[in-house]
């Protein structure tokens, strides 16, 4: 059986078959996209302004002209109606015909003032800027391939013309093997060197020597590339330290490594280096900087050169004496901001800020200010000014200066309540004006103080008045007699008594 193609619907306007890729539907008919236009004014239509009548398409205005109401008396009166029937559009060829525009006559401008390509006047509504001059939109295209350009794709050539990026690279960019990442990243236009006699390699070698010479066009002194002195154009410029470099010249001065904006370091000699060479030449050298010699570079430097570059350091903190009472409390030297350490309102040298007894280096977390205006580590402060002997807290935490064990004494204290007062100080200076510990009356220092109802106690005295139980902030009760109690003793002394309080006598105590 012979092949019979499927029947396709016909366009009512041209009578030809309409396929799915180009069909437009209106009034149950299928039209070509180019036939989907008004039958009177030839205006191109879409689904929002289309009106169909007996297989013919109209725009809404022409449909109203031809088939809409006319004359006096309809709706709001003749003032709202139109008598136009569209007869004046009988021979009209609208924009749907897509007729080509006639070439326009361009007024010529004086020499050097008009469009660089056609020489005509350029007005503000159609101008495009390049090389400081205005171009017509129609003339703003590549000088080789005539590709339309814009401000992003335009490249200004040294011959005062404009090009697309591809044509600019072919005409003025680097050629041949070995530039940047190798020949794979370069343009080597075959039309430049295929001459049919097989001498392609020789021609490329000649082109490499001529076109790749960035210093061929020399710039005025102080304006070109800092390395070769040649003119730098926009398509190949790299900026560093406010100056323009050729991309080919933008490499490390010492190791000639190719650089970019992330790897380049501007040296004090107005040249560029990679980070490694910059560190070798201008970075810190020798032992002792930062974390030690393991973090430094000393390549190619002698011991004399390293010593000459090392800053002078004088370890003597007393070389500059301060006024009496204003310097470091230990050595008396002047303390400057870069080395000061603060303790009890006085400034110390970082070198002098160590324990008075064991000379351990201290910081703001380890230092304890003693009553003798010296500083100690916590262990030495506890030995010198802390509680001694029997009965303080748990005996294994105590230090016995006489050499005897404190474990047995702590056990005996837990058996005998009458010995609890032995842990309190019995000698030394009493605090003046009632400012000391309310229980023993002696001075309270910062390392051992406990606070209750705005009063300061020794940690060893901070116990219940009745049972002697050691207290803290979770079980402390301040009594009306300005003393402190545990919860049980506070309830027995000051809590409610007798029958009928709360939910019955069973919840009360008569102790």
PDB file of N, CA and C in Angstrom, residues 4 34 114 166-167 173 183 187 195 206-207 222 226 230 245 248 250 300 356 432 436 447 496:
ATOM      1  N   UNK A   4       0.590   7.344   2.529  1.00  0.00           N
ATOM      2  CA  UNK A   4      -0.296   8.498   2.416  1.00  0.00           C
ATOM      3  C   UNK A   4      -0.081   9.409   3.603  1.00  0.00           C
ATOM      4  N   UNK A  34       2.835  33.984  10.837  1.00  0.00           N
ATOM      5  CA  UNK A  34       2.956  35.192  10.026  1.00  0.00           C
ATOM      6  C   UNK A  34       1.628  35.594   9.405  1.00  0.00           C
ATOM      7  N   UNK A 114      32.377  63.370  14.125  1.00  0.00           N
ATOM      8  CA  UNK A 114      31.249  62.464  13.958  1.00  0.00           C
ATOM      9  C   UNK A 114      31.580  61.039  14.327  1.00  0.00           C
ATOM     10  N   UNK A 166      37.043  37.999  20.361  1.00  0.00           N
ATOM     11  CA  UNK A 166      37.708  36.952  19.576  1.00  0.00           C
ATOM     12  C   UNK A 166      38.599  37.560  18.496  1.00  0.00           C
ATOM     13  N   UNK A 167      38.096  38.547  17.768  1.00  0.00           N
ATOM     14  CA  UNK A 167      38.891  39.159  16.698  1.00  0.00           C
ATOM     15  C   UNK A 167      40.052  39.972  17.269  1.00  0.00           C
ATOM     16  N   UNK A 173      46.411  39.683  20.189  1.00  0.00           N
ATOM     17  CA  UNK A 173      46.755  38.885  21.361  1.00  0.00           C
ATOM     18  C   UNK A 173      48.018  38.072  21.157  1.00  0.00           C
ATOM     19  N   UNK A 183      49.722  26.248  24.809  1.00  0.00           N
ATOM     20  CA  UNK A 183      49.037  26.544  23.557  1.00  0.00           C
ATOM     21  C   UNK A 183      47.561  26.238  23.638  1.00  0.00           C
ATOM     22  N   UNK A 187      44.855  31.464  21.032  1.00  0.00           N
ATOM     23  CA  UNK A 187      44.257  31.510  19.710  1.00  0.00           C
ATOM     24  C   UNK A 187      45.382  31.549  18.688  1.00  0.00           C
ATOM     25  N   UNK A 195      49.728  28.726   4.298  1.00  0.00           N
ATOM     26  CA  UNK A 195      50.028  29.237   2.968  1.00  0.00           C
ATOM     27  C   UNK A 195      50.191  28.125   1.934  1.00  0.00           C
ATOM     28  N   UNK A 206      58.007  33.286  13.418  1.00  0.00           N
ATOM     29  CA  UNK A 206      58.141  34.703  13.065  1.00  0.00           C
ATOM     30  C   UNK A 206      57.055  35.538  13.740  1.00  0.00           C
ATOM     31  N   UNK A 207      55.794  34.999  13.772  1.00  0.00           N
ATOM     32  CA  UNK A 207      54.708  35.737  14.407  1.00  0.00           C
ATOM     33  C   UNK A 207      54.946  35.888  15.903  1.00  0.00           C
ATOM     34  N   UNK A 222      57.141  56.962  32.438  1.00  0.00           N
ATOM     35  CA  UNK A 222      56.327  56.961  33.645  1.00  0.00           C
ATOM     36  C   UNK A 222      54.861  56.618  33.421  1.00  0.00           C
ATOM     37  N   UNK A 226      55.443  49.195  33.982  1.00  0.00           N
ATOM     38  CA  UNK A 226      56.649  49.443  34.768  1.00  0.00           C
ATOM     39  C   UNK A 226      57.817  48.516  34.416  1.00  0.00           C
ATOM     40  N   UNK A 230      56.205  49.545  27.683  1.00  0.00           N
ATOM     41  CA  UNK A 230      55.309  49.610  26.543  1.00  0.00           C
ATOM     42  C   UNK A 230      53.923  50.103  26.915  1.00  0.00           C
ATOM     43  N   UNK A 245      50.022  47.170  34.233  1.00  0.00           N
ATOM     44  CA  UNK A 245      51.029  46.227  33.767  1.00  0.00           C
ATOM     45  C   UNK A 245      50.450  45.412  32.612  1.00  0.00           C
ATOM     46  N   UNK A 248      51.456  39.799  30.438  1.00  0.00           N
ATOM     47  CA  UNK A 248      52.652  38.979  30.255  1.00  0.00           C
ATOM     48  C   UNK A 248      53.777  39.419  31.194  1.00  0.00           C
ATOM     49  N   UNK A 250      53.334  40.794  34.171  1.00  0.00           N
ATOM     50  CA  UNK A 250      52.911  40.764  35.566  1.00  0.00           C
ATOM     51  C   UNK A 250      53.340  39.443  36.197  1.00  0.00           C
ATOM     52  N   UNK A 300      69.130  32.118  51.660  1.00  0.00           N
ATOM     53  CA  UNK A 300      70.087  32.992  50.986  1.00  0.00           C
ATOM     54  C   UNK A 300      70.635  34.121  51.830  1.00  0.00           C
ATOM     55  N   UNK A 356      56.220  35.854  93.590  1.00  0.00           N
ATOM     56  CA  UNK A 356      57.295  36.368  94.439  1.00  0.00           C
ATOM     57  C   UNK A 356      58.115  35.237  95.059  1.00  0.00           C
ATOM     58  N   UNK A 432      39.745  46.996 111.087  1.00  0.00           N
ATOM     59  CA  UNK A 432      39.302  48.200 111.782  1.00  0.00           C
ATOM     60  C   UNK A 432      37.874  48.543 111.377  1.00  0.00           C
ATOM     61  N   UNK A 436      36.037  43.613 109.002  1.00  0.00           N
ATOM     62  CA  UNK A 436      36.578  42.282 108.820  1.00  0.00           C
ATOM     63  C   UNK A 436      35.491  41.221 108.818  1.00  0.00           C
ATOM     64  N   UNK A 447      41.056  36.152  97.808  1.00  0.00           N
ATOM     65  CA  UNK A 447      41.153  34.744  97.436  1.00  0.00           C
ATOM     66  C   UNK A 447      40.332  33.830  98.339  1.00  0.00           C
ATOM     67  N   UNK A 496       7.892  29.035 111.893  1.00  0.00           N
ATOM     68  CA  UNK A 496       6.586  29.028 112.594  1.00  0.00           C
ATOM     69  C   UNK A 496       6.539  27.899 113.616  1.00  0.00           C
TER      70      UNK A 496
END
